[in-house]
GROMACS .gro file of C-alpha atoms in nm:
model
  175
    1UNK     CA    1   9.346   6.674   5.259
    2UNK     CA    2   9.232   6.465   5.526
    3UNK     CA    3   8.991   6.550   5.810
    4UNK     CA    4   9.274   6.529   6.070
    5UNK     CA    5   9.525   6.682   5.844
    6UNK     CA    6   9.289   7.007   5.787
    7UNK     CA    7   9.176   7.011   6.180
    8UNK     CA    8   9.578   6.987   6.221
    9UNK     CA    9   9.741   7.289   5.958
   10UNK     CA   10   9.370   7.465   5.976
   11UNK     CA   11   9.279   7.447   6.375
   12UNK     CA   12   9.598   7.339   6.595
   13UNK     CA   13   9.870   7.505   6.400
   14UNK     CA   14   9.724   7.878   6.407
   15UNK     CA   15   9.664   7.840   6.776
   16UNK     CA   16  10.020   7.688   6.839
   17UNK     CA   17  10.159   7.967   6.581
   18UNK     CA   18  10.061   8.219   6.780
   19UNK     CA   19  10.224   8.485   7.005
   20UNK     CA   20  10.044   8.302   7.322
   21UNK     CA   21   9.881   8.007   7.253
   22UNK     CA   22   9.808   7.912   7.610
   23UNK     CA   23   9.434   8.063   7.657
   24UNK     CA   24   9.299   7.896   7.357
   25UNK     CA   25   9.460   7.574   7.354
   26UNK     CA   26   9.296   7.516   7.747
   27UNK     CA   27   9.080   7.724   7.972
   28UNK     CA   28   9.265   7.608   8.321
   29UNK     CA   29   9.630   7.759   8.385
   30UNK     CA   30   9.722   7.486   8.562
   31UNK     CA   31   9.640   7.214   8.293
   32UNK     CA   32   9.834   7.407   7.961
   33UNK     CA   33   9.743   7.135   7.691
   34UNK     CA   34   9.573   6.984   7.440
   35UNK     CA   35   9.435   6.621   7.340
   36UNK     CA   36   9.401   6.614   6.932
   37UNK     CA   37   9.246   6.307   6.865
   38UNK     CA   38   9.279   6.130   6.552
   39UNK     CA   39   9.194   5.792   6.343
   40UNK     CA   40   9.464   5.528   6.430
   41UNK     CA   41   9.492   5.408   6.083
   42UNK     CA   42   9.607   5.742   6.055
   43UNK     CA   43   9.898   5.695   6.263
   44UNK     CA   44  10.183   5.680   5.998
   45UNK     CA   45  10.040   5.989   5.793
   46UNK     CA   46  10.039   6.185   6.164
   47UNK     CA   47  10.408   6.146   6.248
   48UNK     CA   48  10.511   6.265   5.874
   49UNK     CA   49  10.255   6.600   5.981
   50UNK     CA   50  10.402   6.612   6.269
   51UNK     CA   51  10.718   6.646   6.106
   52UNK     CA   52  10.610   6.899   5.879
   53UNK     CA   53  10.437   7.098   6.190
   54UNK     CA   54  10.742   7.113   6.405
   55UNK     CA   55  10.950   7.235   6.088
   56UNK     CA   56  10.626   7.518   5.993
   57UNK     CA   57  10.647   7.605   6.412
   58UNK     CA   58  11.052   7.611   6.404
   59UNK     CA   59  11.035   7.867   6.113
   60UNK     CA   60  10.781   8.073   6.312
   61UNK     CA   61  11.065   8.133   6.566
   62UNK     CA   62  10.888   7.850   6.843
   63UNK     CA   63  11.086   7.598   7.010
   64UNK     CA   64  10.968   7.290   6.952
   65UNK     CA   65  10.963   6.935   7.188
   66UNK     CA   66  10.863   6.579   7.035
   67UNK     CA   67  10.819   6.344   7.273
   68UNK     CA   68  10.725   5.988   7.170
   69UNK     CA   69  10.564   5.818   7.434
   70UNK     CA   70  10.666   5.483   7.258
   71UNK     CA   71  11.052   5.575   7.320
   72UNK     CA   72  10.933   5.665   7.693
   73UNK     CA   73  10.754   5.264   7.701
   74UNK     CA   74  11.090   5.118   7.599
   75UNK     CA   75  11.340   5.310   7.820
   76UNK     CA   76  11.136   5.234   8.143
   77UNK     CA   77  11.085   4.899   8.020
   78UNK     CA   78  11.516   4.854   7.943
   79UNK     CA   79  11.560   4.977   8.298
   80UNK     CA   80  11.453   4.691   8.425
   81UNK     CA   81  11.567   4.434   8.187
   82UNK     CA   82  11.663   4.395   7.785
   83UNK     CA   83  11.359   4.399   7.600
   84UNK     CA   84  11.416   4.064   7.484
   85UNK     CA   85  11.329   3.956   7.828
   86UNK     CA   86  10.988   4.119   7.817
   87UNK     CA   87  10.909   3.878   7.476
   88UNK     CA   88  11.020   3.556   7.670
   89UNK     CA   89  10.820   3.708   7.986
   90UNK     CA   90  10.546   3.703   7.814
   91UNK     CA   91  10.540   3.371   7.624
   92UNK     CA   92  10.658   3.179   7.952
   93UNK     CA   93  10.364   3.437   8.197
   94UNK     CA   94  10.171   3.530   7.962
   95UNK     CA   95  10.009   3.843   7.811
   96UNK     CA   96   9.802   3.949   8.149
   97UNK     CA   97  10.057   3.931   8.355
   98UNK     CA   98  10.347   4.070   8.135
   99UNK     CA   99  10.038   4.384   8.101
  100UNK     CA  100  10.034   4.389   8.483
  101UNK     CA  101  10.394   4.404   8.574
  102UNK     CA  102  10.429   4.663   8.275
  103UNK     CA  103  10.192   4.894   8.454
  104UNK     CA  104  10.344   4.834   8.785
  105UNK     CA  105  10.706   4.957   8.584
  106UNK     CA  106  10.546   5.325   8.454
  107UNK     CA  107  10.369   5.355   8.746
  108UNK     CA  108  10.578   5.306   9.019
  109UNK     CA  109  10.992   5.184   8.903
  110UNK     CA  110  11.031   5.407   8.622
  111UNK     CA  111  10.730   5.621   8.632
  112UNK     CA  112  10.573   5.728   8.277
  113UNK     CA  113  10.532   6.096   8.421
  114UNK     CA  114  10.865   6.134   8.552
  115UNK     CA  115  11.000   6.013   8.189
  116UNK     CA  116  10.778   6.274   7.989
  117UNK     CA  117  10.871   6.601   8.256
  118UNK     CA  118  11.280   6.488   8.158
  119UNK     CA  119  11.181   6.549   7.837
  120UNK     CA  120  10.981   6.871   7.886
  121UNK     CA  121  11.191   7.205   7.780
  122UNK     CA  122  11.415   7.252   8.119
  123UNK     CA  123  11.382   7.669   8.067
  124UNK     CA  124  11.006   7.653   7.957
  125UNK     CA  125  10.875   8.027   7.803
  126UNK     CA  126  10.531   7.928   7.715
  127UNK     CA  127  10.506   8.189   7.457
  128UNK     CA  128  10.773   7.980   7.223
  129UNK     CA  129  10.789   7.701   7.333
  130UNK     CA  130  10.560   7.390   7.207
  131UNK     CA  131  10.533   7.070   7.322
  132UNK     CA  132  10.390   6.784   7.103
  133UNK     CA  133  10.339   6.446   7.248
  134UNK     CA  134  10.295   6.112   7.018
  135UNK     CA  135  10.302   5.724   6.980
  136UNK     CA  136  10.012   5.760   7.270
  137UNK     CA  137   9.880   5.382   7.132
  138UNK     CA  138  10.219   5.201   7.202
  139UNK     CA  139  10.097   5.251   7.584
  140UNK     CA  140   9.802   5.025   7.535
  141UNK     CA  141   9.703   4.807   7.730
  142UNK     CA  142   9.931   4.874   8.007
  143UNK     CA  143   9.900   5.227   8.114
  144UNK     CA  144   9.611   5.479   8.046
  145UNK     CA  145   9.643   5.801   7.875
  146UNK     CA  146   9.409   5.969   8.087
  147UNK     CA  147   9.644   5.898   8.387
  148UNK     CA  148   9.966   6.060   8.244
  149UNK     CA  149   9.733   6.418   8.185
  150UNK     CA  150   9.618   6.414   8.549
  151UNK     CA  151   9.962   6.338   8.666
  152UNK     CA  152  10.132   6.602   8.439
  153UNK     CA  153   9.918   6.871   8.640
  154UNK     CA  154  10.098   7.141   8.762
  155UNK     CA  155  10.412   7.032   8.550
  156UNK     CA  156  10.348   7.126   8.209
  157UNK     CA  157  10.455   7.506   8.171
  158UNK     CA  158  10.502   7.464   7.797
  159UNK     CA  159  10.155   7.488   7.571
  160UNK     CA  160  10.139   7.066   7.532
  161UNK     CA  161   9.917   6.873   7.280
  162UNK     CA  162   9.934   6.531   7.345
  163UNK     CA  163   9.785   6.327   7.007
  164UNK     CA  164   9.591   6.033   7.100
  165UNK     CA  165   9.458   5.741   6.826
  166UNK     CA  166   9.123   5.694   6.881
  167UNK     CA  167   8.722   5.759   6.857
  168UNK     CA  168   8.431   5.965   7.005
  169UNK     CA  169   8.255   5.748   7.229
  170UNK     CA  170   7.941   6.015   7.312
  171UNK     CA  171   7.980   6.343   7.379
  172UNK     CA  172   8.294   6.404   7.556
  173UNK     CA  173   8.411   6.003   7.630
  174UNK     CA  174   8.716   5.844   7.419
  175UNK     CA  175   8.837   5.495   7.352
   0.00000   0.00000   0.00000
């Protein structure tokens, strides 16, 4: 077993498992939720356990939500134009600017926040309900993951772990 997967069935799953998972998975009430950080050559292996954790937490009687934040990326990006569009953007702008107008799109047309909340159970009971947020790398370069917490602030009712590829950098930093 690897060290994500045991941190993941060992750690995460008891505390999501639970009756009321909401004191230990955060200390603020206002801020219900969870960043489980992980290798991101371990992405593949982490959406088949996160298969196998939503059907362990559906058995336990919890309602679970899977949001892919890479399925969020491509809806705000198709309500502005066919993805093909965003390839020939790019090769005729280029990358930076094609990153740029990206940004602009979960930001401000089609914001990022608005697209996870839709998504968010619409009767939340925090005692069954789970929330588990993935694909968090499909959003680099162009939006910051640290943005869509601070913006889901107040919104989140549901105990929320959102899974982010990446590494310690210090203490308490990621990249």
């Amino acid at each position: 077993m690897s060290e994500f997967q045991n941190r993941l069935r060992n750690d995460l799953e008891p505390i999501l498992a639970s009756g009321d998972p909401r004191q230990k998975i955060s200390a603020y009430h206002d801020m219900p939720y969870a960043l489980f950080r992980y290798d991101p050559e371990e992405e593949f292996e982490l959406r088949g356990e996160l298969t196998l954790l939503k059907t362990r937490l559906e058995q336990k009687s919890k309602r679970v939500i899977r949001i892919s934040l890479a399925d969020c990326l491509f809806t705000a990006l198709g309500s502005v134009s066919p993805l093909g569009d965003w390839f020939e953007a790019e090769r005729a702008e280029g990358v930076d600017n094609v990153i740029q107008t990206i940004s602009n799109v979960l930001e401000s047309h089609t914001p990022l926040v608005d697209l996870v909340a839709r998504q968010m159970p619409a009767d939340p009971d925090p005692k069954s309900d789970v929330v588990l947020i993935n694909r968090t790398g499909a959003l680099f370069p162009v939006y910051r993951t640290f943005s869509l917490l601070e913006q889901l602030k107040g919104r989140v009712v549901a105990p929320t772990v959102l899974f982010y590829p990446g590494h310690l950098d210090g203490a308490s930093g990621l990249r």
